[in-house]
Coordinates of C-alpha atoms in Angstrom, one line a residue:
X16 CA -39.0 18.6 57.9
X17 CA -35.7 17.9 59.7
X18 CA -33.0 16.1 57.8
X19 CA -33.2 13.2 60.3
X20 CA -36.8 12.6 59.4
X21 CA -36.4 13.1 55.7
X22 CA -36.6 10.6 52.9
X23 CA -32.8 9.8 52.8
X24 CA -32.5 9.2 56.6
X25 CA -35.6 7.1 56.7
X26 CA -34.5 4.8 53.9
X27 CA -31.1 4.5 55.7
X28 CA -32.9 3.5 59.0
X29 CA -35.0 0.9 57.2
X30 CA -31.9 -0.4 55.4
X31 CA -30.0 -0.7 58.7
X32 CA -32.7 -2.7 60.4
X33 CA -33.1 -5.4 57.7
X34 CA -30.7 -8.3 57.8
X35 CA -29.3 -10.0 54.7
X36 CA -30.8 -13.3 55.9
X37 CA -34.3 -11.9 55.8
X38 CA -33.9 -11.1 52.1
X39 CA -32.3 -14.3 51.1
X40 CA -28.8 -12.8 50.7
X41 CA -25.7 -14.4 52.3
X42 CA -24.4 -12.6 55.3
X43 CA -20.7 -13.1 54.4
X44 CA -17.7 -12.9 56.7
X45 CA -16.2 -9.9 58.2
X46 CA -19.4 -7.9 57.7
X47 CA -19.5 -4.5 59.4
X48 CA -22.9 -3.3 58.3
X49 CA -25.7 -4.3 60.7
X50 CA -28.3 -4.3 57.9
X51 CA -28.2 -4.2 54.2
X52 CA -25.5 -2.6 52.2
X53 CA -26.4 0.0 49.7
X54 CA -25.3 -2.4 46.9
X55 CA -27.6 -5.0 48.3
X56 CA -30.6 -2.7 48.5
X57 CA -29.9 -1.5 44.9
X58 CA -29.9 -5.1 43.7
X59 CA -33.1 -6.0 45.5
X60 CA -34.9 -2.9 44.3
X61 CA -33.6 -3.1 40.8
X62 CA -32.0 0.4 40.8
X63 CA -28.5 1.6 40.5
X64 CA -26.2 1.9 43.6
X65 CA -25.6 5.6 42.7
X66 CA -29.3 6.3 42.9
X67 CA -29.5 4.8 46.4
X68 CA -26.6 7.0 47.4
X69 CA -28.3 10.1 46.0
X70 CA -31.5 9.2 47.8
X71 CA -29.8 8.8 51.1
X72 CA -27.7 11.9 50.7
X73 CA -30.8 14.0 49.8
X74 CA -29.6 14.7 46.3
X75 CA -32.6 12.8 44.9
X76 CA -35.9 13.4 46.5
X77 CA -38.6 12.5 44.1
X78 CA -38.4 8.9 43.0
X79 CA -41.2 7.6 40.7
X80 CA -44.1 5.6 42.1
X81 CA -42.6 2.6 40.5
X82 CA -39.2 3.0 42.2
X83 CA -41.0 3.8 45.5
X84 CA -42.9 0.6 45.3
X85 CA -39.7 -1.3 44.5
X86 CA -38.0 0.2 47.5
X87 CA -40.9 -0.7 49.7
X88 CA -40.8 -4.3 48.6
X89 CA -37.0 -4.6 48.9
X90 CA -37.1 -3.1 52.4
X91 CA -40.1 -5.3 53.4
X92 CA -42.1 -2.3 54.6
X93 CA -45.5 -2.6 56.2
X94 CA -48.4 -0.9 54.4
X95 CA -48.2 2.0 56.8
X96 CA -44.5 2.4 56.2
X97 CA -45.0 2.1 52.4
X98 CA -47.5 5.0 52.6
X99 CA -45.0 7.0 54.7
X100 CA -42.3 6.4 52.0
X101 CA -44.7 7.6 49.3
X102 CA -45.5 10.8 51.2
X103 CA -41.8 11.5 51.9
X104 CA -41.3 11.2 48.1
X105 CA -44.1 13.7 47.5
X106 CA -46.3 10.9 46.1
X107 CA -49.9 10.1 46.9
X108 CA -50.0 6.7 48.6
X109 CA -52.2 4.0 47.0
X110 CA -55.8 4.1 48.2
X111 CA -58.1 1.2 49.0
X112 CA -59.7 1.5 45.6
X113 CA -56.5 1.5 43.7
X114 CA -54.4 -1.6 42.8
X115 CA -51.3 -1.9 44.9
X116 CA -48.0 -3.3 43.9
X117 CA -46.9 -3.7 47.5
X118 CA -46.0 -7.2 48.8
X119 CA -46.5 -7.4 52.6
X120 CA -43.6 -8.9 54.6
X121 CA -45.7 -12.0 55.4
X122 CA -46.2 -12.8 51.8
X123 CA -42.5 -12.2 51.1
X124 CA -41.6 -14.7 53.8
X125 CA -43.9 -17.3 52.4
X126 CA -42.8 -17.1 48.8
X127 CA -39.2 -16.9 49.8
X128 CA -39.5 -20.3 51.5
X129 CA -40.9 -22.2 48.6
X130 CA -37.6 -23.8 47.7
X131 CA -36.9 -24.5 44.0
X132 CA -40.5 -23.9 42.9
X133 CA -40.8 -21.2 40.2
X134 CA -42.8 -18.4 41.8
X135 CA -44.0 -15.0 40.7
X136 CA -46.3 -12.5 42.4
X137 CA -48.8 -10.5 40.3
X138 CA -50.9 -7.5 41.1
X139 CA -54.7 -7.6 40.7
X140 CA -54.4 -6.5 37.1
X141 CA -51.9 -9.4 36.3
X142 CA -48.9 -7.1 36.3
X143 CA -45.9 -9.1 37.5
X144 CA -44.3 -7.4 40.5
X145 CA -41.9 -10.0 41.7
X146 CA -40.4 -13.3 40.6
X147 CA -37.7 -15.6 41.9
X148 CA -34.6 -17.0 40.2
X149 CA -36.3 -20.3 39.5
X150 CA -39.1 -18.5 37.6
X151 CA -36.5 -16.6 35.6
X152 CA -34.6 -19.7 34.8
X153 CA -37.6 -21.7 33.7
X154 CA -39.4 -19.0 31.7
X155 CA -36.8 -16.3 31.0
X156 CA -36.0 -13.2 32.9
X157 CA -39.0 -10.7 32.8
X158 CA -36.7 -7.8 33.5
X159 CA -35.5 -8.0 29.9
X160 CA -38.9 -6.8 28.7
X161 CA -40.3 -3.3 29.1
X162 CA -42.4 -2.9 32.3
X163 CA -45.5 -2.4 30.2
X164 CA -45.2 -5.8 28.6
X165 CA -44.8 -7.7 31.9
X166 CA -48.5 -8.4 32.2
X167 CA -50.1 -11.8 31.8
X168 CA -53.3 -10.4 30.5
X169 CA -51.5 -8.5 27.7
X170 CA -49.5 -11.7 27.1
X171 CA -52.6 -13.8 26.7
X172 CA -54.4 -11.2 24.6
X173 CA -51.7 -9.4 22.5
X174 CA -52.6 -6.2 20.8
X175 CA -49.4 -5.4 19.1
X176 CA -46.3 -7.3 18.1
X177 CA -44.0 -5.5 20.5
X178 CA -42.0 -8.6 21.3
X179 CA -41.8 -11.1 24.2
X180 CA -43.5 -10.2 27.4
X181 CA -43.9 -12.8 30.1
X182 CA -41.6 -15.5 28.7
X183 CA -38.6 -15.7 26.5
X184 CA -39.6 -19.0 24.8
X185 CA -42.9 -20.8 23.9
X186 CA -45.3 -21.6 26.8
X187 CA -48.4 -23.5 25.9
X188 CA -51.5 -23.8 28.1
X189 CA -53.1 -27.3 27.8
X190 CA -56.5 -25.6 28.1
X191 CA -56.0 -22.3 26.5
X192 CA -59.7 -21.5 26.1
X193 CA -60.3 -22.0 29.8
X194 CA -57.2 -20.0 30.8
X195 CA -58.2 -17.1 28.5
X196 CA -61.7 -17.0 29.9
X197 CA -60.4 -17.2 33.5
X198 CA -58.1 -14.2 33.0
X199 CA -60.9 -12.1 31.6
X200 CA -63.3 -13.1 34.4
X201 CA -60.6 -12.3 37.0
X202 CA -60.1 -8.9 35.5
X203 CA -63.8 -8.2 35.7
X204 CA -63.7 -9.2 39.3
X205 CA -60.9 -6.7 39.8
X206 CA -62.9 -3.9 38.4
X207 CA -65.4 -4.4 41.2
X208 CA -62.7 -4.3 43.8
X209 CA -60.8 -1.4 42.3
X210 CA -63.3 0.7 40.4
X211 CA -61.2 3.8 40.2
X212 CA -57.9 2.3 39.3
X213 CA -56.6 4.1 36.1
X214 CA -54.1 1.4 35.2
X215 CA -56.7 -1.3 35.3
X216 CA -59.2 0.8 33.3
X217 CA -56.5 1.6 30.7
X218 CA -55.6 -2.1 30.4
X219 CA -59.2 -3.2 29.8
X220 CA -59.8 -0.4 27.3
X221 CA -56.7 -1.3 25.3
X222 CA -57.4 -5.0 25.3
X223 CA -61.1 -4.5 24.4
X224 CA -60.2 -2.2 21.5
X225 CA -57.2 -4.1 20.3
X226 CA -58.0 -7.8 20.8
X227 CA -61.2 -9.3 19.4
X228 CA -61.1 -12.4 21.5
X229 CA -60.8 -10.4 24.7
X230 CA -63.7 -8.2 23.7
X231 CA -65.8 -11.2 23.1
X232 CA -65.0 -12.8 26.5
X233 CA -65.4 -9.4 28.2
X234 CA -68.9 -9.0 26.8
X235 CA -69.9 -12.3 28.4
X236 CA -69.8 -10.6 31.8
X237 CA -68.4 -13.6 33.7
X238 CA -66.9 -13.0 37.1
X239 CA -64.5 -15.6 38.5
X240 CA -60.9 -16.1 39.6
X241 CA -58.0 -17.9 37.8
X242 CA -56.9 -20.8 40.0
X243 CA -55.0 -23.4 38.1
X244 CA -53.6 -24.5 34.8
X245 CA -51.2 -26.9 33.2
X246 CA -48.5 -25.6 30.9
X247 CA -45.9 -27.0 28.5
X248 CA -42.7 -25.0 28.4
X249 CA -40.4 -25.3 25.4
X250 CA -37.1 -24.6 27.3
X251 CA -34.1 -23.9 25.0
X252 CA -31.7 -25.8 27.2
X253 CA -33.6 -28.7 28.7
X254 CA -36.4 -29.3 26.2
X255 CA -40.1 -29.7 26.9
X256 CA -41.2 -29.4 30.5
X257 CA -44.8 -29.9 31.7
X258 CA -45.7 -28.0 34.8
X259 CA -48.7 -27.5 37.0
X260 CA -49.6 -23.8 37.6
X261 CA -51.5 -23.0 40.8
X262 CA -52.7 -19.5 41.6
X263 CA -53.2 -18.3 45.2
X264 CA -54.8 -15.0 46.1
X265 CA -53.7 -12.9 49.1
X266 CA -56.0 -10.6 51.0
X267 CA -57.7 -7.4 50.0
X268 CA -54.9 -6.4 47.7
X269 CA -55.8 -9.3 45.5
X270 CA -52.2 -10.3 45.0
X271 CA -51.8 -13.4 42.9
X272 CA -49.1 -15.9 43.9
X273 CA -48.4 -18.1 40.9
X274 CA -46.5 -21.3 41.6
X275 CA -45.1 -23.6 38.9
X276 CA -44.2 -27.2 39.9
X277 CA -43.5 -30.4 38.1
X278 CA -45.0 -33.8 39.2
X279 CA -42.7 -35.6 41.6
X280 CA -40.4 -38.3 40.4
X281 CA -40.9 -37.6 36.7
X282 CA -38.7 -36.5 33.8
X283 CA -40.4 -33.1 34.0
X284 CA -39.2 -32.7 37.5
X285 CA -35.7 -33.6 36.5
X286 CA -35.8 -31.1 33.5
X287 CA -37.2 -28.4 35.7
X288 CA -34.3 -28.9 38.2
X289 CA -31.8 -28.8 35.4
X290 CA -33.3 -25.5 34.1
X291 CA -33.0 -24.0 37.6
X292 CA -29.4 -25.2 38.0
X293 CA -28.5 -23.7 34.6
X294 CA -29.8 -20.5 36.0
X295 CA -30.3 -17.2 34.2
X296 CA -28.2 -14.1 33.6
X297 CA -28.5 -11.4 36.3
X298 CA -31.0 -8.7 35.3
X299 CA -29.8 -5.3 34.3
X300 CA -30.6 -2.4 36.6
X301 CA -31.7 1.2 36.1
X302 CA -33.2 4.0 38.1
X303 CA -36.7 3.3 36.8
X304 CA -36.7 -0.5 37.0
X305 CA -39.2 -1.5 39.7
X306 CA -39.0 -5.3 39.6
X307 CA -36.5 -7.6 41.2
X308 CA -35.7 -11.3 41.4
X309 CA -35.2 -11.4 45.1
X310 CA -36.6 -9.6 48.1

């Protein structure tokens, strides 16, 4: 393969074509770069700037599947481009019967335009793969938890006391039984769509063996999708906030777009806005971190 068609040059070409505005970043004055700077791509992908430099210079040629997925999301690649990135990185592209962590550009545009709503995108096995700053401000930054704990099913049916996963402070479902049943039913539906996915199979095996309530609900065999909920968030700065939780599903990949909003013209809406204004500390970055708080 020629250097011009290799992994580094291809990442550089994709970086050059993507404007800061398309990712939600400010363009700034006196900007020379036509596309994203390396620092901006690193922030969006959740990896170090040095790692981006090594990739583009050809000194790093085998990123992990997690990093490749994060780069594909940050660069807003199509599914075909994502698969090409995987092959250049000597990785097998996800197949149709495997869960994908890729977020198509159209979904990125939609969730990026939802204003101050707290939004997160989950894969078919309820692994969180993207969240915005409002989500991090309202629930706490998921990037402070190990990737293995950033899963709503694991959060709902804990197996070990490894520490916080999806939220940094208490979040109570007003109908916990219905939510628990819906998550299990949704996972069973996912097994029909992705019967050969190892990550999903491992998740179900660990929850079945390690959580009695999950095993009981799994044995019921119900198939359904999780669509809505109402939650109470005990926020450390603004107090109790009641929010509506709506779940939208996108396409064959079964991505779940979770949107948290407060009822208009209520004290909950005011508290939610205060939490968003207060913000959250910027997430740390590492070469193996595959999640980001912006596209």
